[in-house]
PDB file of C-alpha atoms in Angstrom:
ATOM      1  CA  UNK W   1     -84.553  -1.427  22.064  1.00  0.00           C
ATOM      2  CA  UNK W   2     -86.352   1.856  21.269  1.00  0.00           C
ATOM      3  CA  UNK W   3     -88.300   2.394  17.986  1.00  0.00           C
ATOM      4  CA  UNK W   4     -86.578   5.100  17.657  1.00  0.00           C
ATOM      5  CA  UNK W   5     -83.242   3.487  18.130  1.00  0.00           C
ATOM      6  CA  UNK W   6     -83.753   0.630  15.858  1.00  0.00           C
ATOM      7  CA  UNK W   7     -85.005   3.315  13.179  1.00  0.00           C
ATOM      8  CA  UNK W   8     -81.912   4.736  13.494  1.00  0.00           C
ATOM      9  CA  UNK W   9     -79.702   1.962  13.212  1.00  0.00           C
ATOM     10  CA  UNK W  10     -81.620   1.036  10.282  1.00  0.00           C
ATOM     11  CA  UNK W  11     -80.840   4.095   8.258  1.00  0.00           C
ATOM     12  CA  UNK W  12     -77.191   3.319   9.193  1.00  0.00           C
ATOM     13  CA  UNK W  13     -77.517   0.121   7.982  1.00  0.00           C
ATOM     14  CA  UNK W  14     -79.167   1.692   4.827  1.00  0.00           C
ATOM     15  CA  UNK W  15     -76.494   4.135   4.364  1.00  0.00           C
ATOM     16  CA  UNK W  16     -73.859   1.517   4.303  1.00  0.00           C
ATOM     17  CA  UNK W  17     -75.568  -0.108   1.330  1.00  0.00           C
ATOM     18  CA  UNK W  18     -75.973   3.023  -0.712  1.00  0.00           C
ATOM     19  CA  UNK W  19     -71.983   3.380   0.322  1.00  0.00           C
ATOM     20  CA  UNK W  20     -70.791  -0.092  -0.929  1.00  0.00           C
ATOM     21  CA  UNK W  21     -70.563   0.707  -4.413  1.00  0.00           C
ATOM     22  CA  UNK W  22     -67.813   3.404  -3.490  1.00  0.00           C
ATOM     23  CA  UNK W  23     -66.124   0.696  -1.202  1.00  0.00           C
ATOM     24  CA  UNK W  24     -66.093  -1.833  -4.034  1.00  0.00           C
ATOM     25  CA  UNK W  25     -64.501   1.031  -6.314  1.00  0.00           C
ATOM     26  CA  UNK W  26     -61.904   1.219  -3.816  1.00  0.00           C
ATOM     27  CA  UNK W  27     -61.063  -2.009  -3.387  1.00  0.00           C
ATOM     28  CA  UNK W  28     -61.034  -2.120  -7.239  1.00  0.00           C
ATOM     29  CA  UNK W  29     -58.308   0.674  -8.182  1.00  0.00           C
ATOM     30  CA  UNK W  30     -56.597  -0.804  -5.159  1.00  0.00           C
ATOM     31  CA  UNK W  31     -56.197  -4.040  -7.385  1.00  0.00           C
ATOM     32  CA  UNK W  32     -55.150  -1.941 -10.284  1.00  0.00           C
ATOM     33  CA  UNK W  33     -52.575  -0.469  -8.366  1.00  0.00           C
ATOM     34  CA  UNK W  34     -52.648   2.822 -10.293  1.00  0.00           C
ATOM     35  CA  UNK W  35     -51.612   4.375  -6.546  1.00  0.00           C
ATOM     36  CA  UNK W  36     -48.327   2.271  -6.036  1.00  0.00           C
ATOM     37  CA  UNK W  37     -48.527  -0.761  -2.899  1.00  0.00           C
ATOM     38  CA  UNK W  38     -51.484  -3.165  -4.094  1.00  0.00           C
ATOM     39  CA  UNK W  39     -51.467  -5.691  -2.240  1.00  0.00           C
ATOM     40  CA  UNK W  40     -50.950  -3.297   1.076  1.00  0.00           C
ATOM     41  CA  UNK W  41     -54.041  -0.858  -0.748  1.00  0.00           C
ATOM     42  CA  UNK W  42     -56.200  -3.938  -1.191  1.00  0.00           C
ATOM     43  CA  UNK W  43     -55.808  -5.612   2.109  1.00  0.00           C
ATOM     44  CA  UNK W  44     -56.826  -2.478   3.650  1.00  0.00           C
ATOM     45  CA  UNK W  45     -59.456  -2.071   2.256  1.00  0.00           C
ATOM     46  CA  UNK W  46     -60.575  -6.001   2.863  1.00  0.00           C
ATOM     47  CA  UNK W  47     -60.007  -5.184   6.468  1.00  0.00           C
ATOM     48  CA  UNK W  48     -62.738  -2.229   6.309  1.00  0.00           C
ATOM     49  CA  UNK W  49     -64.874  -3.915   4.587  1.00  0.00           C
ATOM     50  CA  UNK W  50     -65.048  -7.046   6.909  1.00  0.00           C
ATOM     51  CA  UNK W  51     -64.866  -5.258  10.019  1.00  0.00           C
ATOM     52  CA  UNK W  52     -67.901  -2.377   8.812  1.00  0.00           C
ATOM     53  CA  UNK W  53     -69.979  -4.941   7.033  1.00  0.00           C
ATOM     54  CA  UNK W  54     -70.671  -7.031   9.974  1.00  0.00           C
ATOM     55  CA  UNK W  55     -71.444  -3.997  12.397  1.00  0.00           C
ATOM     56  CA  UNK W  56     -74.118  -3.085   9.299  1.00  0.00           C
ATOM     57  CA  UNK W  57     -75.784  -6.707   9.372  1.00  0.00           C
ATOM     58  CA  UNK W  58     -73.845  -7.699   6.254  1.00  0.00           C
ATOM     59  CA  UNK W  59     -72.367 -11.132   7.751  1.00  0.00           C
ATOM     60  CA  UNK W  60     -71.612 -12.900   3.998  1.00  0.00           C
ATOM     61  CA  UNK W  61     -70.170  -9.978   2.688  1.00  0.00           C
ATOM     62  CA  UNK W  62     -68.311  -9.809   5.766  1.00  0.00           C
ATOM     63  CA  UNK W  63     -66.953 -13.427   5.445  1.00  0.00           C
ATOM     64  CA  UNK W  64     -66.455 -12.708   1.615  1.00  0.00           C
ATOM     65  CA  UNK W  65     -63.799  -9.661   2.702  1.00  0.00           C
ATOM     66  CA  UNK W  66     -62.520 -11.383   5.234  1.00  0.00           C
ATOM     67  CA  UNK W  67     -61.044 -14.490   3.236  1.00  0.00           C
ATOM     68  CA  UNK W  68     -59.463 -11.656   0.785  1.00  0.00           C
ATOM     69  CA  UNK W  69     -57.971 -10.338   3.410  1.00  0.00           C
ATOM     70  CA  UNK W  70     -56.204 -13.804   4.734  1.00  0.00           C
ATOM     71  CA  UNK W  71     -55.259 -14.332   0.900  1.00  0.00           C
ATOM     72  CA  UNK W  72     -53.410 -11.435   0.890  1.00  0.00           C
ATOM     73  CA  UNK W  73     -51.895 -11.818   4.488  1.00  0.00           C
ATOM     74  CA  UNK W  74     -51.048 -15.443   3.832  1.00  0.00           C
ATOM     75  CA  UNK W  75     -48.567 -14.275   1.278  1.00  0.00           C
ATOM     76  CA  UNK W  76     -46.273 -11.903  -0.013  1.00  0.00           C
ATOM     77  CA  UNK W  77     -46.792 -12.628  -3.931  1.00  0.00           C
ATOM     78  CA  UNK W  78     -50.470 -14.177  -3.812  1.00  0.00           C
ATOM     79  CA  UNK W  79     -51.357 -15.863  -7.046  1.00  0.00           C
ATOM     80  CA  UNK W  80     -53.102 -13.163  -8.960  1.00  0.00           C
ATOM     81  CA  UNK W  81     -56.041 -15.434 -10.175  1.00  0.00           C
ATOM     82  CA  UNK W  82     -56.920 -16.229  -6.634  1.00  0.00           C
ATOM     83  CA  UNK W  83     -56.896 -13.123  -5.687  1.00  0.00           C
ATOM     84  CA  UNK W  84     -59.150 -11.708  -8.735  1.00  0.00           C
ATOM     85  CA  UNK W  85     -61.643 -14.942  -7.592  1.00  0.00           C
ATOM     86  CA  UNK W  86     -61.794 -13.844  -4.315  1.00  0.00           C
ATOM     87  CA  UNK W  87     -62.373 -10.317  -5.021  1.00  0.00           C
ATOM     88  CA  UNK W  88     -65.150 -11.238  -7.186  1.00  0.00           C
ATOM     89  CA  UNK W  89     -66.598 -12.850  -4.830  1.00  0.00           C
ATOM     90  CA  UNK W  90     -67.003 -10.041  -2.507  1.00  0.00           C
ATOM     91  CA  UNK W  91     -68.033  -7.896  -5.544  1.00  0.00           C
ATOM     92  CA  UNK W  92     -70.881 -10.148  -6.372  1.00  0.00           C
ATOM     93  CA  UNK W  93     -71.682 -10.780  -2.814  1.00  0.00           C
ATOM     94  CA  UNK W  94     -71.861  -7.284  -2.613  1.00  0.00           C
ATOM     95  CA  UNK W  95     -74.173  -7.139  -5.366  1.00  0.00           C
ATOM     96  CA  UNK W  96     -76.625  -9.960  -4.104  1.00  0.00           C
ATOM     97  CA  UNK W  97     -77.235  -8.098  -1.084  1.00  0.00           C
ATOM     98  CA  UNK W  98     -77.916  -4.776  -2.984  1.00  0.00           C
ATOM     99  CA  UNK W  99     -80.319  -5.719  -5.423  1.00  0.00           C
ATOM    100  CA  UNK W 100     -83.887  -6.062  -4.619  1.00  0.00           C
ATOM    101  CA  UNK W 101     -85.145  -9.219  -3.848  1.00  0.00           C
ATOM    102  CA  UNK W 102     -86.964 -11.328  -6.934  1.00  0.00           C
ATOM    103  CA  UNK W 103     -90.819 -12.159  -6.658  1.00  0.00           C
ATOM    104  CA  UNK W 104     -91.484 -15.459  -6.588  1.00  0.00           C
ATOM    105  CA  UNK W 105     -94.690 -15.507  -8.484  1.00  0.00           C
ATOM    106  CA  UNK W 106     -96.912 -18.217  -7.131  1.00  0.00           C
ATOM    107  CA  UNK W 107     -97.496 -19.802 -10.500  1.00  0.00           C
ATOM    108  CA  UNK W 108     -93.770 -20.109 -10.865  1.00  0.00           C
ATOM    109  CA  UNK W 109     -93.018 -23.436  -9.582  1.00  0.00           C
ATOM    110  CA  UNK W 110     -91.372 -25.883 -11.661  1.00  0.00           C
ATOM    111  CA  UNK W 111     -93.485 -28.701 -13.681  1.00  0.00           C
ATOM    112  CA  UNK W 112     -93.652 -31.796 -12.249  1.00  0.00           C
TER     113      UNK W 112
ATOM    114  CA  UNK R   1     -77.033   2.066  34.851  1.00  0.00           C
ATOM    115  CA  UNK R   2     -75.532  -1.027  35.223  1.00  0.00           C
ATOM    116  CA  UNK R   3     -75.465  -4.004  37.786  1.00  0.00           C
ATOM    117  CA  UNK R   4     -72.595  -4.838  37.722  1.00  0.00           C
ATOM    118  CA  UNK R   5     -70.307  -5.134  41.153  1.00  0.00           C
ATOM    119  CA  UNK R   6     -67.681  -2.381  40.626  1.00  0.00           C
ATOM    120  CA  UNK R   7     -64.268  -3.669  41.463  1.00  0.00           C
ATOM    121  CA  UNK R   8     -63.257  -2.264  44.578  1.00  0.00           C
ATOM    122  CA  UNK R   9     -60.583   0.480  42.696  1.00  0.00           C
ATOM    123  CA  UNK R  10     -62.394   1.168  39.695  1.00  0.00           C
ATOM    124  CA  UNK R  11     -65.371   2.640  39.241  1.00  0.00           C
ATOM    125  CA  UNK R  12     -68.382   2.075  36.982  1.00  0.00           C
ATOM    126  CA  UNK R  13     -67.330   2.449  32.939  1.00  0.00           C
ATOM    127  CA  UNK R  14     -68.532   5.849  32.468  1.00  0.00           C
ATOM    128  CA  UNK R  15     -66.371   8.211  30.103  1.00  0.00           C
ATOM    129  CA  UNK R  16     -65.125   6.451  26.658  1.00  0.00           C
ATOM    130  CA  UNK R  17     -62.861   8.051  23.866  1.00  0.00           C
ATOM    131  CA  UNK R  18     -63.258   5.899  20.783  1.00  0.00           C
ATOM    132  CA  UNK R  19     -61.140   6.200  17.889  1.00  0.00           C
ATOM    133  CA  UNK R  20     -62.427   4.893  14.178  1.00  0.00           C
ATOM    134  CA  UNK R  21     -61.291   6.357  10.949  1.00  0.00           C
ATOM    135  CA  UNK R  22     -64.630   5.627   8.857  1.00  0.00           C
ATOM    136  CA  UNK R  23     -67.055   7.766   8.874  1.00  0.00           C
ATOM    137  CA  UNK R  24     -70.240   4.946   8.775  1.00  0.00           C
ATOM    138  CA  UNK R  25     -68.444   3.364  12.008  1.00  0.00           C
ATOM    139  CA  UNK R  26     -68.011   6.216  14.021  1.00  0.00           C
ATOM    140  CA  UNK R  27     -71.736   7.159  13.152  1.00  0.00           C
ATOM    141  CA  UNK R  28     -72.494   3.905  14.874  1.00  0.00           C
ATOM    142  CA  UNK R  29     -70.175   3.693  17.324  1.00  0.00           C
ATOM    143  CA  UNK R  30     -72.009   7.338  18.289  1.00  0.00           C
ATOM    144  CA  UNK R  31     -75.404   5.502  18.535  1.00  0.00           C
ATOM    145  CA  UNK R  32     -74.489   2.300  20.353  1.00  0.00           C
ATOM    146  CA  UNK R  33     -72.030   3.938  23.134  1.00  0.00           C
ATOM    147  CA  UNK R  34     -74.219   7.026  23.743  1.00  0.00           C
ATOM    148  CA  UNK R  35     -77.819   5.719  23.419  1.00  0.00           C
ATOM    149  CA  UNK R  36     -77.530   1.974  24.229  1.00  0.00           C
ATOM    150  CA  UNK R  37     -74.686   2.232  26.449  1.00  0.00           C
ATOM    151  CA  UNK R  38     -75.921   5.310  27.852  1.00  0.00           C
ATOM    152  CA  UNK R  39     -71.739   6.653  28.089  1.00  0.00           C
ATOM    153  CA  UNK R  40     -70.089   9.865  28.008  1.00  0.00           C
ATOM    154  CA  UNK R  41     -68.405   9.899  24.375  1.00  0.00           C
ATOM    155  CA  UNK R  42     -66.078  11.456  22.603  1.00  0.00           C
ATOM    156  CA  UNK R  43     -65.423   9.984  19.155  1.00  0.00           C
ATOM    157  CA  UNK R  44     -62.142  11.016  16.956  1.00  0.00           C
ATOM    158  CA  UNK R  45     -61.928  10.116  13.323  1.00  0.00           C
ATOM    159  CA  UNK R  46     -57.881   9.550  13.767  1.00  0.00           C
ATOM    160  CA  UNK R  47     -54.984   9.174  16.777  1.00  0.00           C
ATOM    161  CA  UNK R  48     -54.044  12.806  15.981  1.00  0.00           C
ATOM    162  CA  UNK R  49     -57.320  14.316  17.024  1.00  0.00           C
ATOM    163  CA  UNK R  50     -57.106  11.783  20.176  1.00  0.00           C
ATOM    164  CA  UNK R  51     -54.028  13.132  21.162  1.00  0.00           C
ATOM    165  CA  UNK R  52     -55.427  16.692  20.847  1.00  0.00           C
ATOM    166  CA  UNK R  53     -58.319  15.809  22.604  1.00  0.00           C
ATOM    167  CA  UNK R  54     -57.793  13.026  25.327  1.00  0.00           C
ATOM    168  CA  UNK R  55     -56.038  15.385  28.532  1.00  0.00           C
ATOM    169  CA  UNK R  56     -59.659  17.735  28.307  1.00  0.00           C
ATOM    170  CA  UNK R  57     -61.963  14.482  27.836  1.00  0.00           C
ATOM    171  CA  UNK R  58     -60.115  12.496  30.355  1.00  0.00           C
ATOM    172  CA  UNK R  59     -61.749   9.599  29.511  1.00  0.00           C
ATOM    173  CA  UNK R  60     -62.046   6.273  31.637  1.00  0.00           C
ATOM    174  CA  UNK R  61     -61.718   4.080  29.058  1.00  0.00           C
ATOM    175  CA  UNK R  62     -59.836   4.596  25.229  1.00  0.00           C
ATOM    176  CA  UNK R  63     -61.357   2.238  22.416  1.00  0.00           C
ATOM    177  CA  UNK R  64     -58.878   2.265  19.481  1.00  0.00           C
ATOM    178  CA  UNK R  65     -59.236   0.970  16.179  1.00  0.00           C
ATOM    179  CA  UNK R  66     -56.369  -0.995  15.154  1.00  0.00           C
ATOM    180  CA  UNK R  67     -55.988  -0.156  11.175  1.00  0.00           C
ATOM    181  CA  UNK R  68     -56.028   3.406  10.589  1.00  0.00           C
ATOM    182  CA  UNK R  69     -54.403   5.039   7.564  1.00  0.00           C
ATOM    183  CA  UNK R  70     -51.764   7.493   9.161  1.00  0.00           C
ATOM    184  CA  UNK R  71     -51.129   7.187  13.308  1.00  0.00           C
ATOM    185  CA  UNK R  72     -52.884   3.680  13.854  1.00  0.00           C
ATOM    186  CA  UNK R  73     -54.354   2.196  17.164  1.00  0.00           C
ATOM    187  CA  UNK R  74     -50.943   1.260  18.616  1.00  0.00           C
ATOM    188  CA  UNK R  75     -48.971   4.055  17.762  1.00  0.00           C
ATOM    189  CA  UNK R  76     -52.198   6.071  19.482  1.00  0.00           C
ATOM    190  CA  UNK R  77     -51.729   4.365  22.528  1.00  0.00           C
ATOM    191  CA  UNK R  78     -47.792   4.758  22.777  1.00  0.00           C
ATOM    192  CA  UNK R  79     -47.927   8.543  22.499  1.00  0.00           C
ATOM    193  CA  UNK R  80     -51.703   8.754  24.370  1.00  0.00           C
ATOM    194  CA  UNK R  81     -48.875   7.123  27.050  1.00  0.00           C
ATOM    195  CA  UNK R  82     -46.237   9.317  26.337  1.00  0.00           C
ATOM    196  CA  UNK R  83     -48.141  12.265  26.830  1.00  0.00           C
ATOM    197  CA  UNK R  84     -49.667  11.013  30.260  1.00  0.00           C
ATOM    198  CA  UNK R  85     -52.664   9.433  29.719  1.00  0.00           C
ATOM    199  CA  UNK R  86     -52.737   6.075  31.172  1.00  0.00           C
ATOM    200  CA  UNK R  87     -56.556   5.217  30.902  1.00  0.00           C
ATOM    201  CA  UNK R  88     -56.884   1.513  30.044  1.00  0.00           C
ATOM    202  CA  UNK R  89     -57.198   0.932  26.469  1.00  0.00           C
ATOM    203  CA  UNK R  90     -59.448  -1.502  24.276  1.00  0.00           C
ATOM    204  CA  UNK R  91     -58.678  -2.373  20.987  1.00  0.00           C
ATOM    205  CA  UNK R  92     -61.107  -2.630  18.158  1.00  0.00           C
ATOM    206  CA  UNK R  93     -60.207  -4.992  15.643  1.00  0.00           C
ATOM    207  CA  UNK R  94     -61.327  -7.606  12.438  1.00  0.00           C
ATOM    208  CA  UNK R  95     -57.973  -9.504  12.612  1.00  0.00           C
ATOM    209  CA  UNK R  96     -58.696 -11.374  15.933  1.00  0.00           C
ATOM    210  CA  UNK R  97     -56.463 -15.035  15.875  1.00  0.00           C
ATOM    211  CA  UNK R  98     -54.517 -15.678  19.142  1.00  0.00           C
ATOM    212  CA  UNK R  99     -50.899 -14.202  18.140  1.00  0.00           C
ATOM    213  CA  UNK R 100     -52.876 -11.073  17.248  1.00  0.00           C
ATOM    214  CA  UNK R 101     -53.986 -10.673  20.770  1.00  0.00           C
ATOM    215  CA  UNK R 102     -50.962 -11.226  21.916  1.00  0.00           C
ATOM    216  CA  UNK R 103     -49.501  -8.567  19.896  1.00  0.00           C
ATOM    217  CA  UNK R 104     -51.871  -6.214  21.088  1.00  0.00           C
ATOM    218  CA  UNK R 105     -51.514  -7.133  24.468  1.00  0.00           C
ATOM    219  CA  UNK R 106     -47.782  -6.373  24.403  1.00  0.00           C
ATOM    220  CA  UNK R 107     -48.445  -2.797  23.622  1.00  0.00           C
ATOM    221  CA  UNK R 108     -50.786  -2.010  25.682  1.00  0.00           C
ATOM    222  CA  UNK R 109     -53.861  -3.300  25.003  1.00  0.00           C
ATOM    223  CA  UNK R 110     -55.997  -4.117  27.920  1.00  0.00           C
ATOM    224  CA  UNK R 111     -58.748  -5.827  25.982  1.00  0.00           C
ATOM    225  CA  UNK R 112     -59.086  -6.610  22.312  1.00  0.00           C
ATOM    226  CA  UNK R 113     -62.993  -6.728  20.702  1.00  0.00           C
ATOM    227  CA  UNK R 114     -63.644  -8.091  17.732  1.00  0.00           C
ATOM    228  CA  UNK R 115     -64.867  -6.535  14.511  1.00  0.00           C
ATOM    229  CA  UNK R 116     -67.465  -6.772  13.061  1.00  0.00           C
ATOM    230  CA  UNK R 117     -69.091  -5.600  17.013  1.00  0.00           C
ATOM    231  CA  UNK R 118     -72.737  -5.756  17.002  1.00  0.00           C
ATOM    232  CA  UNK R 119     -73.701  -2.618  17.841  1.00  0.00           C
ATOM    233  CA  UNK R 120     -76.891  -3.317  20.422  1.00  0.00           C
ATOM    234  CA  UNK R 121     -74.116  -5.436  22.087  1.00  0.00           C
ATOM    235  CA  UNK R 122     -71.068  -3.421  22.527  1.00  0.00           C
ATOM    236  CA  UNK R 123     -71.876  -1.764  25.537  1.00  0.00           C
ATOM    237  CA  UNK R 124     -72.196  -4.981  27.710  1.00  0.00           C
ATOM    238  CA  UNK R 125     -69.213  -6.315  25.988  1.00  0.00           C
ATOM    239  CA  UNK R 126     -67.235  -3.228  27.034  1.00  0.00           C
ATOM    240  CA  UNK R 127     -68.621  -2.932  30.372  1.00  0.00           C
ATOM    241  CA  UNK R 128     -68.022  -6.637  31.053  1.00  0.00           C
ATOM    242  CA  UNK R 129     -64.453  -6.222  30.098  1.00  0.00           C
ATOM    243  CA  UNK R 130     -63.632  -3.360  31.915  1.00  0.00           C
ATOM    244  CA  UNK R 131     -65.199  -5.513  35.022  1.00  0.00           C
ATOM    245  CA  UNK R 132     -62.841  -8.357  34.289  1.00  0.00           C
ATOM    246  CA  UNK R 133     -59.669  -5.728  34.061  1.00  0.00           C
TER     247      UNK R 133
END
């Protein structure tokens, strides 16, 4: 692949990141149901989410939308709890990938 | 360019009218199928502007996303049919378990891919599917 082909798919990859916070709104007020069908809003977006975060190099987050969406498939009533768990999950998933990653500073290994 | 053996009534994968409702998607949908796959491409951001568009593209090959808010990939397909364009059609898809397939299948669908699609990959995916057809 190109240079300038891999540069580009990088700044895709970038701009999904800088979009996920809007994603993870969405899948939020889909939860809170202000717009009517919730469980129909929320599997939706789970859907997106797991289909455009693998294309963008995102495979846990991916995974982490992806078993949201079979909760809410699986069932017509899914327990609420489970479903606030699993949406969590995605949400901090989300988050893991977005912040930068910690220094380990060489003296900080633990005491023997 | 590709190697492949064209079957002896179809020819080489050459004109492609995706469909994909996100934005971020179609942007690399755009980038894989045109620069990687080296394809003629026409991208739509819903069935609607498909329909409007597909008789003047006359594509080889439609690639439909499934879940779309408003006309989804299906419903696409079934008036992309109605109106007379019988292309073959991919689906594009995340929900990819057996009975899904064959769901897809009974509509139409002449291949499904699975989302997430790596995008330095998709072209020899589609191109080795539309050998198999």
């Amino acid at each position: 692949m190109s240079v300038d082909l891999q540069a580009r798919l990088q700044a895709l990859r970038e701009a999904f990141l800088k979009e996920l916070p809007a994603r993870l709104a969405a899948l939020r007020r889909a939860w809170e149901g202000l717009e009517g069908n919730r469980q129909g809003d929320l599997l939706f977006e789970a859907h997106r989410l797991a289909g455009a975060a693998g294309t963008f190099g995102q495979p846990m987050l991916s995974e982490a939308a992806r078993d949201l969406e079979e909760l809410l498939r699986a069932s017509d009533a899914p327990d609420a709890a489970a479903v606030e768990a699993a949406l969590a999950e995605v949400e901090s998933t989300a988050l893991r990938i977005t912040l930068p990653v910690p220094e380990v500073s060489p003296g900080g290994d633990l005491a023997p | 360019m590709t190697s492949q053996v064209p079957h002896p009534t179809r020819p080489p994968l050459r004109r492609i009218l995706a469909v994909e409702d996100e934005a971020d998607l179609r942007a690399v949908l755009d980038l894989c199928l045109r620069e990687v796959g080296q394809f003629e491409v026409l991208i739509c951001s819903s069935g609607e502007e498909a329909l409007a568009q597909a008789q003047a593209f006359a594509p080889d090959l439609f690639l439909l996303d499934v879940m779309m808010p408003g006309l989804d990939g299906p419903g696409t397909l079934q008036r992309l049919r109605a109106q007379g364009c019988g292309a073959p059609a991919f689906f594009l898809t995340a929900k990819v378990q057996a009975g899904d397939v064959a769901e897809l299948t009974a509509v139409g669908a002449a291949a499904v891919v699975p989302k997430p699609f790596d995008p330095m990959g998709l072209p020899d995916e589609l191109r080795a599917r539309w050998a198999a057809l």
